[in-house]
mmCIF file of C-alpha atoms and ligand atoms in Angstrom:
data_model
loop_
_atom_site.group_PDB
_atom_site.id
_atom_site.type_symbol
_atom_site.label_atom_id
_atom_site.label_comp_id
_atom_site.label_asym_id
_atom_site.label_seq_id
_atom_site.Cartn_x
_atom_site.Cartn_y
_atom_site.Cartn_z
ATOM 1 C CA MET J 1 -29.246 94.318 -50.206
ATOM 2 C CA LYS J 2 -29.541 91.051 -52.065
ATOM 3 C CA LEU J 3 -26.124 89.403 -51.740
ATOM 4 C CA LEU J 4 -24.796 86.578 -53.873
ATOM 5 C CA ILE J 5 -22.326 84.874 -51.506
ATOM 6 C CA THR J 6 -20.073 82.166 -52.950
ATOM 7 C CA GLY J 7 -18.686 79.513 -50.613
ATOM 8 C CA GLY J 8 -21.406 80.192 -48.054
ATOM 9 C CA CYS J 9 -21.278 76.630 -46.680
ATOM 10 C CA GLY J 10 -17.608 77.009 -45.724
ATOM 11 C CA PHE J 11 -16.102 78.310 -42.514
ATOM 12 C CA ILE J 12 -15.949 82.063 -43.206
ATOM 13 C CA GLY J 13 -18.665 82.163 -45.882
ATOM 14 C CA SER J 14 -21.179 80.666 -43.450
ATOM 15 C CA ALA J 15 -20.310 83.301 -40.827
ATOM 16 C CA VAL J 16 -21.003 85.963 -43.461
ATOM 17 C CA VAL J 17 -24.306 84.294 -44.428
ATOM 18 C CA ARG J 18 -25.426 84.134 -40.784
ATOM 19 C CA LEU J 19 -24.508 87.775 -40.116
ATOM 20 C CA ALA J 20 -26.014 89.066 -43.374
ATOM 21 C CA ILE J 21 -29.329 87.326 -42.655
ATOM 22 C CA ALA J 22 -29.268 88.617 -39.052
ATOM 23 C CA ARG J 23 -28.780 92.152 -40.385
ATOM 24 C CA GLY J 24 -31.765 91.960 -42.720
ATOM 25 C CA HIS J 25 -30.059 91.327 -46.063
ATOM 26 C CA SER J 26 -31.243 88.712 -48.556
ATOM 27 C CA VAL J 27 -28.702 86.001 -49.332
ATOM 28 C CA VAL J 28 -28.202 83.648 -52.244
ATOM 29 C CA ASN J 29 -25.634 81.084 -51.118
ATOM 30 C CA LEU J 30 -23.791 79.582 -54.113
ATOM 31 C CA ASP J 31 -21.695 76.577 -53.153
ATOM 32 C CA ALA J 32 -20.401 73.445 -54.909
ATOM 33 C CA LEU J 33 -20.482 71.501 -51.614
ATOM 34 C CA THR J 34 -16.899 70.219 -51.731
ATOM 35 C CA TYR J 35 -15.325 68.217 -48.900
ATOM 36 C CA ALA J 36 -14.994 71.526 -46.948
ATOM 37 C CA ALA J 37 -18.678 72.438 -47.069
ATOM 38 C CA CYS J 38 -21.018 72.053 -44.097
ATOM 39 C CA PRO J 39 -24.614 73.025 -44.921
ATOM 40 C CA ASP J 40 -25.406 72.705 -41.188
ATOM 41 C CA ASN J 41 -23.359 75.887 -40.658
ATOM 42 C CA VAL J 42 -26.245 77.861 -42.144
ATOM 43 C CA ALA J 43 -29.145 75.655 -40.999
ATOM 44 C CA GLU J 44 -30.664 78.416 -38.879
ATOM 45 C CA ALA J 45 -30.166 81.151 -41.481
ATOM 46 C CA ALA J 46 -31.728 78.829 -44.072
ATOM 47 C CA GLN J 47 -35.056 79.074 -42.190
ATOM 48 C CA SER J 48 -35.291 82.717 -43.257
ATOM 49 C CA PRO J 49 -37.466 83.562 -46.285
ATOM 50 C CA ARG J 50 -34.574 85.874 -47.271
ATOM 51 C CA TYR J 51 -32.216 82.884 -47.794
ATOM 52 C CA SER J 52 -31.838 80.723 -50.880
ATOM 53 C CA PHE J 53 -29.291 78.134 -51.940
ATOM 54 C CA GLU J 54 -27.774 77.372 -55.343
ATOM 55 C CA HIS J 55 -25.773 74.177 -55.665
ATOM 56 C CA ALA J 56 -23.299 75.227 -58.350
ATOM 57 C CA ASP J 57 -19.629 75.314 -59.222
ATOM 58 C CA ILE J 58 -17.938 78.662 -59.874
ATOM 59 C CA ARG J 59 -16.158 77.033 -62.823
ATOM 60 C CA ASP J 60 -19.524 76.481 -64.540
ATOM 61 C CA ARG J 61 -20.160 79.706 -66.456
ATOM 62 C CA LYS J 62 -23.601 78.685 -67.709
ATOM 63 C CA ALA J 63 -24.772 77.949 -64.185
ATOM 64 C CA LEU J 64 -23.389 81.314 -63.021
ATOM 65 C CA ASP J 65 -25.250 83.177 -65.782
ATOM 66 C CA ARG J 66 -28.481 81.401 -64.799
ATOM 67 C CA ILE J 67 -27.990 82.271 -61.130
ATOM 68 C CA PHE J 68 -27.274 85.957 -61.799
ATOM 69 C CA ALA J 69 -30.312 86.209 -64.089
ATOM 70 C CA ARG J 70 -32.598 84.391 -61.644
ATOM 71 C CA HIS J 71 -31.627 86.287 -58.476
ATOM 72 C CA GLN J 72 -30.549 89.743 -59.741
ATOM 73 C CA PRO J 73 -28.134 90.416 -56.841
ATOM 74 C CA ASP J 74 -27.065 93.918 -55.749
ATOM 75 C CA ALA J 75 -23.612 92.650 -54.817
ATOM 76 C CA VAL J 76 -21.345 89.603 -54.893
ATOM 77 C CA MET J 77 -19.218 88.443 -51.976
ATOM 78 C CA HIS J 78 -16.798 85.928 -53.462
ATOM 79 C CA LEU J 79 -15.400 83.517 -50.863
ATOM 80 C CA ALA J 80 -15.570 80.135 -52.652
ATOM 81 C CA ALA J 81 -12.069 78.716 -52.832
ATOM 82 C CA GLU J 82 -9.868 75.778 -52.043
ATOM 83 C CA SER J 83 -8.377 77.024 -48.781
ATOM 84 C CA HIS J 84 -6.052 74.511 -47.136
ATOM 85 C CA VAL J 85 -2.316 75.077 -47.752
ATOM 86 C CA ASP J 86 -1.401 71.450 -46.971
ATOM 87 C CA ARG J 87 -3.880 70.167 -49.575
ATOM 88 C CA SER J 88 -2.454 72.639 -52.119
ATOM 89 C CA ILE J 89 0.963 71.050 -51.688
ATOM 90 C CA ASP J 90 -0.351 67.547 -52.407
ATOM 91 C CA GLY J 91 -2.715 68.572 -55.214
ATOM 92 C CA PRO J 92 -2.294 72.087 -56.620
ATOM 93 C CA GLY J 93 -4.528 71.441 -59.663
ATOM 94 C CA THR J 94 -7.880 72.089 -57.977
ATOM 95 C CA PHE J 95 -6.467 75.271 -56.425
ATOM 96 C CA ILE J 96 -5.568 76.593 -59.874
ATOM 97 C CA GLU J 97 -8.956 75.577 -61.304
ATOM 98 C CA THR J 98 -11.187 76.868 -58.508
ATOM 99 C CA ASN J 99 -9.247 79.850 -57.205
ATOM 100 C CA ILE J 100 -8.020 81.209 -60.533
ATOM 101 C CA THR J 101 -10.295 79.859 -63.297
ATOM 102 C CA GLY J 102 -13.330 79.917 -60.998
ATOM 103 C CA THR J 103 -12.684 83.562 -60.094
ATOM 104 C CA TYR J 104 -12.269 84.373 -63.786
ATOM 105 C CA HIS J 105 -15.707 82.850 -64.518
ATOM 106 C CA MET J 106 -17.246 84.725 -61.572
ATOM 107 C CA LEU J 107 -15.810 87.991 -62.896
ATOM 108 C CA GLU J 108 -17.053 87.374 -66.423
ATOM 109 C CA ALA J 109 -20.525 86.325 -65.258
ATOM 110 C CA ALA J 110 -20.704 89.367 -62.968
ATOM 111 C CA ARG J 111 -19.514 91.664 -65.770
ATOM 112 C CA ALA J 112 -22.133 90.351 -68.223
ATOM 113 C CA TYR J 113 -24.894 90.703 -65.627
ATOM 114 C CA TRP J 114 -23.727 94.187 -64.583
ATOM 115 C CA ALA J 115 -23.596 95.329 -68.246
ATOM 116 C CA ALA J 116 -27.092 93.946 -68.856
ATOM 117 C CA GLN J 117 -28.309 95.996 -65.864
ATOM 118 C CA GLY J 118 -26.900 99.221 -67.419
ATOM 119 C CA LYS J 119 -23.622 99.170 -65.425
ATOM 120 C CA PRO J 120 -24.976 100.559 -62.124
ATOM 121 C CA ASP J 121 -22.137 101.989 -60.025
ATOM 122 C CA THR J 122 -23.959 100.775 -56.918
ATOM 123 C CA PHE J 123 -23.123 97.160 -57.869
ATOM 124 C CA ARG J 124 -20.203 95.566 -55.976
ATOM 125 C CA PHE J 125 -17.956 92.572 -56.557
ATOM 126 C CA HIS J 126 -16.204 92.003 -53.221
ATOM 127 C CA HIS J 127 -13.317 89.576 -53.529
ATOM 128 C CA ILE J 128 -12.266 87.961 -50.245
ATOM 129 C CA SER J 129 -8.604 87.044 -50.040
ATOM 130 C CA THR J 130 -5.818 86.256 -47.627
ATOM 131 C CA ASP J 131 -2.735 87.944 -46.197
ATOM 132 C CA GLU J 132 -0.753 84.929 -47.447
ATOM 133 C CA VAL J 133 -0.529 86.608 -50.886
ATOM 134 C CA PHE J 134 2.088 88.961 -49.383
ATOM 135 C CA GLY J 135 4.505 86.128 -48.587
ATOM 136 C CA SER J 136 6.537 85.705 -45.441
ATOM 137 C CA LEU J 137 7.818 88.376 -43.024
ATOM 138 C CA GLY J 138 10.988 88.364 -40.939
ATOM 139 C CA ALA J 139 10.973 89.217 -37.246
ATOM 140 C CA THR J 140 9.644 92.756 -37.796
ATOM 141 C CA GLY J 141 7.285 94.687 -40.072
ATOM 142 C CA GLN J 142 3.650 94.269 -41.088
ATOM 143 C CA PHE J 143 1.742 93.801 -44.346
ATOM 144 C CA THR J 144 0.066 96.974 -45.603
ATOM 145 C CA GLU J 145 -2.184 97.235 -48.652
ATOM 146 C CA ASP J 146 0.891 98.422 -50.593
ATOM 147 C CA THR J 147 3.134 95.481 -49.707
ATOM 148 C CA PRO J 148 4.282 93.789 -52.944
ATOM 149 C CA TYR J 149 2.834 90.335 -53.524
ATOM 150 C CA GLY J 150 5.203 87.414 -52.841
ATOM 151 C CA PRO J 151 3.156 84.219 -52.447
ATOM 152 C CA ARG J 152 5.099 81.072 -51.601
ATOM 153 C CA SER J 153 2.613 78.175 -51.596
ATOM 154 C CA PRO J 154 0.343 76.883 -54.373
ATOM 155 C CA TYR J 155 -2.634 78.099 -52.283
ATOM 156 C CA SER J 156 -1.325 81.632 -51.770
ATOM 157 C CA ALA J 157 -0.109 81.859 -55.387
ATOM 158 C CA SER J 158 -3.573 80.912 -56.643
ATOM 159 C CA LYS J 159 -5.201 83.486 -54.359
ATOM 160 C CA ALA J 160 -2.678 86.136 -55.488
ATOM 161 C CA ALA J 161 -3.563 85.375 -59.109
ATOM 162 C CA SER J 162 -7.262 85.764 -58.320
ATOM 163 C CA ASP J 163 -6.599 89.150 -56.653
ATOM 164 C CA HIS J 164 -4.774 90.317 -59.797
ATOM 165 C CA LEU J 165 -7.696 89.240 -61.979
ATOM 166 C CA VAL J 166 -10.177 91.130 -59.812
ATOM 167 C CA ARG J 167 -8.089 94.336 -59.931
ATOM 168 C CA ALA J 168 -7.677 93.932 -63.708
ATOM 169 C CA TRP J 169 -11.453 93.595 -64.201
ATOM 170 C CA GLY J 170 -11.897 96.758 -62.146
ATOM 171 C CA GLU J 171 -9.317 98.741 -64.119
ATOM 172 C CA THR J 172 -10.030 97.382 -67.595
ATOM 173 C CA TYR J 173 -13.796 96.914 -67.630
ATOM 174 C CA GLY J 174 -14.772 99.300 -64.847
ATOM 175 C CA LEU J 175 -16.409 96.475 -62.870
ATOM 176 C CA PRO J 176 -17.083 97.948 -59.385
ATOM 177 C CA VAL J 177 -14.728 95.786 -57.322
ATOM 178 C CA VAL J 178 -13.454 95.943 -53.743
ATOM 179 C CA LEU J 179 -10.945 93.561 -52.154
ATOM 180 C CA SER J 180 -9.929 92.477 -48.697
ATOM 181 C CA ASN J 181 -6.985 90.417 -47.442
ATOM 182 C CA CYS J 182 -7.396 88.851 -44.036
ATOM 183 C CA SER J 183 -5.184 87.067 -41.548
ATOM 184 C CA ASN J 184 -5.819 83.585 -40.090
ATOM 185 C CA ASN J 185 -9.361 83.094 -38.830
ATOM 186 C CA TYR J 186 -10.576 80.858 -36.017
ATOM 187 C CA GLY J 187 -13.926 80.332 -34.303
ATOM 188 C CA PRO J 188 -17.159 78.294 -34.367
ATOM 189 C CA PHE J 189 -17.701 75.922 -37.336
ATOM 190 C CA HIS J 190 -13.960 75.795 -38.136
ATOM 191 C CA PHE J 191 -13.403 72.742 -40.345
ATOM 192 C CA PRO J 192 -11.437 70.104 -38.377
ATOM 193 C CA GLU J 193 -8.363 70.043 -40.630
ATOM 194 C CA LYS J 194 -7.053 73.475 -39.593
ATOM 195 C CA LEU J 195 -4.748 74.109 -36.638
ATOM 196 C CA VAL J 196 -7.161 75.405 -33.973
ATOM 197 C CA PRO J 197 -9.836 72.681 -34.304
ATOM 198 C CA VAL J 198 -7.180 69.972 -34.747
ATOM 199 C CA ILE J 199 -5.632 70.989 -31.429
ATOM 200 C CA ILE J 200 -8.968 71.176 -29.572
ATOM 201 C CA LEU J 201 -10.241 67.852 -30.926
ATOM 202 C CA ASN J 202 -6.958 65.946 -30.553
ATOM 203 C CA ALA J 203 -6.681 67.220 -26.975
ATOM 204 C CA LEU J 204 -10.216 66.042 -26.149
ATOM 205 C CA ALA J 205 -9.357 62.629 -27.656
ATOM 206 C CA GLY J 206 -6.071 62.422 -25.683
ATOM 207 C CA LYS J 207 -4.114 62.312 -28.968
ATOM 208 C CA PRO J 208 -0.777 64.046 -29.710
ATOM 209 C CA LEU J 209 -1.060 67.776 -30.497
ATOM 210 C CA PRO J 210 0.981 68.135 -33.699
ATOM 211 C CA ILE J 211 3.163 71.259 -34.035
ATOM 212 C CA TYR J 212 4.884 71.750 -37.406
ATOM 213 C CA GLY J 213 8.662 72.312 -37.096
ATOM 214 C CA ASP J 214 9.629 74.074 -33.867
ATOM 215 C CA GLY J 215 6.312 75.947 -33.556
ATOM 216 C CA SER J 216 7.939 79.361 -34.042
ATOM 217 C CA ASN J 217 5.869 80.319 -37.119
ATOM 218 C CA VAL J 218 3.828 83.405 -36.275
ATOM 219 C CA ARG J 219 0.258 84.091 -37.426
ATOM 220 C CA ASP J 220 -2.028 87.069 -36.760
ATOM 221 C CA TRP J 221 -5.311 85.581 -35.505
ATOM 222 C CA LEU J 222 -8.821 86.974 -36.025
ATOM 223 C CA TYR J 223 -12.126 85.680 -34.642
ATOM 224 C CA VAL J 224 -14.272 84.658 -37.631
ATOM 225 C CA GLU J 225 -17.334 86.669 -36.576
ATOM 226 C CA ASP J 226 -15.187 89.811 -36.431
ATOM 227 C CA HIS J 227 -14.010 89.036 -39.966
ATOM 228 C CA ALA J 228 -17.618 88.653 -41.163
ATOM 229 C CA ASP J 229 -18.449 92.027 -39.602
ATOM 230 C CA ALA J 230 -15.469 93.652 -41.352
ATOM 231 C CA LEU J 231 -16.470 92.097 -44.688
ATOM 232 C CA LEU J 232 -20.007 93.511 -44.577
ATOM 233 C CA LEU J 233 -18.550 96.906 -43.636
ATOM 234 C CA VAL J 234 -16.130 96.808 -46.584
ATOM 235 C CA LEU J 235 -18.978 95.840 -48.892
ATOM 236 C CA GLU J 236 -21.203 98.677 -47.689
ATOM 237 C CA LYS J 237 -18.658 101.478 -47.188
ATOM 238 C CA ALA J 238 -15.491 100.893 -49.232
ATOM 239 C CA PRO J 239 -14.827 103.249 -52.140
ATOM 240 C CA LEU J 240 -14.646 101.530 -55.533
ATOM 241 C CA GLY J 241 -11.409 99.691 -56.238
ATOM 242 C CA ARG J 242 -10.182 100.033 -52.651
ATOM 243 C CA SER J 243 -8.576 97.123 -50.830
ATOM 244 C CA TYR J 244 -8.360 96.575 -47.076
ATOM 245 C CA ASN J 245 -6.121 94.447 -44.908
ATOM 246 C CA ILE J 246 -8.092 92.887 -42.052
ATOM 247 C CA GLY J 247 -6.328 91.573 -38.964
ATOM 248 C CA GLY J 248 -6.801 91.204 -35.263
ATOM 249 C CA GLU J 249 -3.370 92.489 -34.141
ATOM 250 C CA ASN J 250 -3.045 89.183 -32.307
ATOM 251 C CA GLU J 251 0.328 87.812 -33.352
ATOM 252 C CA ARG J 252 1.097 84.461 -31.768
ATOM 253 C CA SER J 253 3.582 81.740 -32.590
ATOM 254 C CA ASN J 254 1.887 78.407 -33.253
ATOM 255 C CA LEU J 255 3.429 77.099 -30.039
ATOM 256 C CA GLN J 256 2.056 80.039 -27.997
ATOM 257 C CA LEU J 257 -1.366 79.570 -29.566
ATOM 258 C CA VAL J 258 -1.441 75.862 -28.735
ATOM 259 C CA HIS J 259 -0.348 76.552 -25.146
ATOM 260 C CA THR J 260 -3.206 79.073 -24.780
ATOM 261 C CA ILE J 261 -5.740 76.512 -26.049
ATOM 262 C CA CYS J 262 -4.322 73.920 -23.622
ATOM 263 C CA THR J 263 -4.656 76.343 -20.695
ATOM 264 C CA ILE J 264 -8.301 77.084 -21.606
ATOM 265 C CA LEU J 265 -9.050 73.353 -21.889
ATOM 266 C CA ASP J 266 -7.263 72.661 -18.574
ATOM 267 C CA GLU J 267 -9.785 75.013 -16.938
ATOM 268 C CA LYS J 268 -12.920 73.951 -18.810
ATOM 269 C CA ARG J 269 -12.379 70.186 -19.172
ATOM 270 C CA PRO J 270 -9.460 69.172 -16.859
ATOM 271 C CA ARG J 271 -7.603 65.933 -17.660
ATOM 272 C CA SER J 272 -7.391 63.285 -14.967
ATOM 273 C CA THR J 273 -3.621 63.832 -14.728
ATOM 274 C CA GLY J 274 -1.410 66.628 -16.030
ATOM 275 C CA SER J 275 -2.054 69.347 -18.596
ATOM 276 C CA TYR J 276 -3.158 69.040 -22.218
ATOM 277 C CA ALA J 277 0.175 70.714 -23.008
ATOM 278 C CA ASP J 278 1.834 67.380 -22.138
ATOM 279 C CA LEU J 279 0.393 66.088 -25.450
ATOM 280 C CA ILE J 280 2.335 68.630 -27.580
ATOM 281 C CA THR J 281 4.397 66.771 -30.216
ATOM 282 C CA PHE J 282 6.730 68.362 -32.747
ATOM 283 C CA VAL J 283 6.333 66.925 -36.279
ATOM 284 C CA THR J 284 8.018 67.416 -39.674
ATOM 285 C CA ASP J 285 7.626 71.002 -40.867
ATOM 286 C CA ARG J 286 5.448 72.061 -43.816
ATOM 287 C CA PRO J 287 7.598 72.520 -46.969
ATOM 288 C CA GLY J 288 8.135 76.248 -47.591
ATOM 289 C CA HIS J 289 6.383 77.096 -44.302
ATOM 290 C CA ASP J 290 5.996 80.906 -44.153
ATOM 291 C CA ALA J 291 7.751 82.241 -41.036
ATOM 292 C CA ARG J 292 5.535 85.141 -40.043
ATOM 293 C CA TYR J 293 2.400 87.015 -41.114
ATOM 294 C CA ALA J 294 1.335 90.299 -39.519
ATOM 295 C CA ILE J 295 -1.373 92.698 -40.690
ATOM 296 C CA ASP J 296 -1.305 96.467 -40.360
ATOM 297 C CA PRO J 297 -5.064 97.228 -40.076
ATOM 298 C CA THR J 298 -4.653 101.031 -39.981
ATOM 299 C CA ARG J 299 -6.565 101.624 -43.225
ATOM 300 C CA ILE J 300 -9.733 99.744 -42.276
ATOM 301 C CA ARG J 301 -9.615 101.226 -38.763
ATOM 302 C CA GLU J 302 -9.162 104.832 -39.908
ATOM 303 C CA GLU J 303 -11.289 104.819 -43.077
ATOM 304 C CA LEU J 304 -14.128 102.516 -42.010
ATOM 305 C CA GLY J 305 -13.889 102.644 -38.203
ATOM 306 C CA TRP J 306 -13.590 98.862 -37.840
ATOM 307 C CA ARG J 307 -12.040 97.121 -34.841
ATOM 308 C CA PRO J 308 -12.237 93.507 -33.701
ATOM 309 C CA SER J 309 -14.709 92.985 -30.844
ATOM 310 C CA VAL J 310 -12.847 90.263 -28.916
ATOM 311 C CA THR J 311 -9.294 89.607 -27.753
ATOM 312 C CA ILE J 312 -7.708 86.351 -28.819
ATOM 313 C CA GLU J 313 -8.110 84.935 -25.305
ATOM 314 C CA GLU J 314 -11.859 85.687 -25.346
ATOM 315 C CA GLY J 315 -12.230 84.396 -28.890
ATOM 316 C CA LEU J 316 -10.390 81.160 -28.150
ATOM 317 C CA ALA J 317 -12.433 80.598 -24.970
ATOM 318 C CA ARG J 318 -15.654 81.042 -26.981
ATOM 319 C CA THR J 319 -14.306 78.690 -29.650
ATOM 320 C CA VAL J 320 -13.448 75.990 -27.111
ATOM 321 C CA ASP J 321 -16.931 76.370 -25.549
ATOM 322 C CA TRP J 322 -18.480 76.009 -28.998
ATOM 323 C CA PHE J 323 -16.547 72.812 -29.799
ATOM 324 C CA LEU J 324 -17.404 71.355 -26.379
ATOM 325 C CA ALA J 325 -21.096 72.070 -26.999
ATOM 326 C CA ASN J 326 -21.232 70.889 -30.636
ATOM 327 C CA GLU J 327 -19.794 67.394 -30.684
ATOM 328 C CA ASN J 328 -22.393 66.173 -33.215
ATOM 329 C CA TRP J 329 -21.211 68.798 -35.706
ATOM 330 C CA TRP J 330 -17.524 67.895 -35.611
ATOM 331 C CA ARG J 331 -17.929 64.124 -35.219
ATOM 332 C CA ALA J 332 -19.852 64.039 -38.504
ATOM 333 C CA LEU J 333 -16.893 65.637 -40.305
ATOM 334 C CA GLN J 334 -14.170 63.383 -39.015
ATOM 335 C CA ASN J 335 -14.814 60.721 -41.667
ATOM 336 C CA ARG J 336 -14.249 63.098 -44.568
ATOM 337 C CA ALA J 337 -11.302 62.382 -46.865
ATOM 338 C CA GLY J 338 -8.018 63.649 -45.457
ATOM 339 C CA VAL J 339 -9.409 64.839 -42.105
ATOM 340 C CA GLY J 340 -7.173 63.628 -39.277
ATOM 341 C CA GLU J 341 -4.360 62.712 -41.693
ATOM 342 C CA ARG J 342 -1.036 64.497 -42.070
ATOM 343 C CA LEU J 343 -1.177 66.212 -45.476
ATOM 344 C CA GLY J 344 1.261 68.362 -47.410
ATOM 345 C CA VAL J 345 4.543 66.590 -46.831
ATOM 346 C CA THR J 346 4.842 65.034 -50.313
ATOM 347 C CA ALA J 347 7.062 67.887 -51.557
HETATM 348 P P1 NAD X 1 -13.489 76.790 -46.626
HETATM 349 O O1 NAD X 1 -12.543 75.829 -47.264
HETATM 350 O O2 NAD X 1 -13.949 76.534 -45.216
HETATM 351 O O3 NAD X 1 -14.816 76.908 -47.504
HETATM 352 C C1 NAD X 1 -14.776 77.042 -48.897
HETATM 353 C C2 NAD X 1 -16.202 76.885 -49.436
HETATM 354 O O4 NAD X 1 -16.142 77.106 -50.862
HETATM 355 C C3 NAD X 1 -16.786 75.484 -49.217
HETATM 356 O O5 NAD X 1 -18.126 75.584 -48.759
HETATM 357 C C4 NAD X 1 -16.716 74.851 -50.604
HETATM 358 O O6 NAD X 1 -17.743 73.894 -50.847
HETATM 359 C C5 NAD X 1 -16.840 76.061 -51.518
HETATM 360 N N1 NAD X 1 -16.210 75.819 -52.820
HETATM 361 C C6 NAD X 1 -14.965 75.317 -53.045
HETATM 362 N N2 NAD X 1 -14.749 75.182 -54.368
HETATM 363 C C7 NAD X 1 -15.880 75.643 -54.995
HETATM 364 C C8 NAD X 1 -16.258 75.779 -56.345
HETATM 365 N N3 NAD X 1 -15.451 75.393 -57.336
HETATM 366 N N4 NAD X 1 -17.478 76.313 -56.629
HETATM 367 C C9 NAD X 1 -18.309 76.704 -55.621
HETATM 368 N N5 NAD X 1 -18.016 76.562 -54.322
HETATM 369 C C10 NAD X 1 -16.807 76.044 -54.007
HETATM 370 O O7 NAD X 1 -12.810 78.207 -46.750
HETATM 371 P P2 NAD X 1 -12.752 79.404 -45.681
HETATM 372 O O8 NAD X 1 -11.700 79.128 -44.695
HETATM 373 O O9 NAD X 1 -14.129 79.696 -45.230
HETATM 374 O O10 NAD X 1 -12.239 80.592 -46.621
HETATM 375 C C11 NAD X 1 -13.161 81.368 -47.384
HETATM 376 C C12 NAD X 1 -12.399 82.398 -48.176
HETATM 377 O O11 NAD X 1 -11.663 83.242 -47.302
HETATM 378 C C13 NAD X 1 -11.378 81.805 -49.147
HETATM 379 O O12 NAD X 1 -11.428 82.549 -50.330
HETATM 380 C C14 NAD X 1 -10.050 81.971 -48.435
HETATM 381 O O13 NAD X 1 -9.006 82.096 -49.357
HETATM 382 C C15 NAD X 1 -10.286 83.258 -47.671
HETATM 383 N N6 NAD X 1 -9.516 83.393 -46.406
HETATM 384 C C16 NAD X 1 -9.485 82.400 -45.484
HETATM 385 C C17 NAD X 1 -8.794 82.592 -44.276
HETATM 386 C C18 NAD X 1 -8.793 81.532 -43.181
HETATM 387 O O14 NAD X 1 -8.140 81.719 -42.139
HETATM 388 N N7 NAD X 1 -9.521 80.431 -43.312
HETATM 389 C C19 NAD X 1 -8.127 83.780 -44.033
HETATM 390 C C20 NAD X 1 -8.185 84.787 -45.002
HETATM 391 C C21 NAD X 1 -8.891 84.584 -46.174
#
């Protein structure tokens, strides 16, 4: 297939680009190259004659129309978004503009292109979203595809709005859409403002390892390459209009997760004295911090036969190895605006 992938220079988008190229697809990577973009993430894939890049903003309808007309994609995988909850607290405006208005322009450009092609039912618009749209769980229960939406941060509210738009374009205009909502990802090329890379890189620098609140907030972690695999499967196999929750069934509190990373680092790069866990420091909590997310992945497992390929321990060990081996990659990102600073406490 020829895939138009938005946000393909970001963390998850680049994993999808790499996997799609490896599996023989053609890829058009559409990215505005915001602070979160790292073109190096796709440097190897970009050597392929089946790869092309379009520097464009999903809020720019004219550019989108040009790109659809030029490349004639068989499917869209829409990942471009503002993605960091802490940044959404300090500056919600760009989240509204990119995640909601940008998705609206993507849908309209895709609809016009699809209509001009004679409305083929083989076309797909795959919208990639998050489990955060479902809100916050108590001590028990899991999110299913039927869980009512209850977003609680500007980021998750903007993603929830984009999900509603995508479903509406499917129902109202018949645009062939599919959706997926995934839990927290981690892995190679993770931008160094998110929890896992912050912990690895602060530990290596001997800096405090910041834990929001008491560290009891629970997330359901998924290795990014397993997410990319699930996304291509959803694109290829999902019935029209269907949505899938994607998760690794790896619930960990933030404190447990950080302890696991410290144990891996203690083995791979021992400190001269003590454990990396000695650097753990509790800091002011995130305003409105969701207590717990947990995904019930029964639908994608039973309908599409998908399962994650690694446990969280294996995935974290691979991630630590990758960060140890790719210092040039992460050092280059540490000067970007906001990286290394505490964000999201202005509320
Ligand atoms: P990211 O922040 O690492 O990358 C986002 C990419 O989108 C960047 O390359 C950026 O340049 C691009 N982009 C941003 N605004 C744009 C615009 N206006 N026009 C064109 N390109 C633009 O994000 P990520 O973590 O890779 O997340 C990708 C998608 O997956 C998002 O839609 C996010 O909501 C969703 N998601 C993320 C997670 C997670 O754990 N990171 C979990 C579930 C779902």
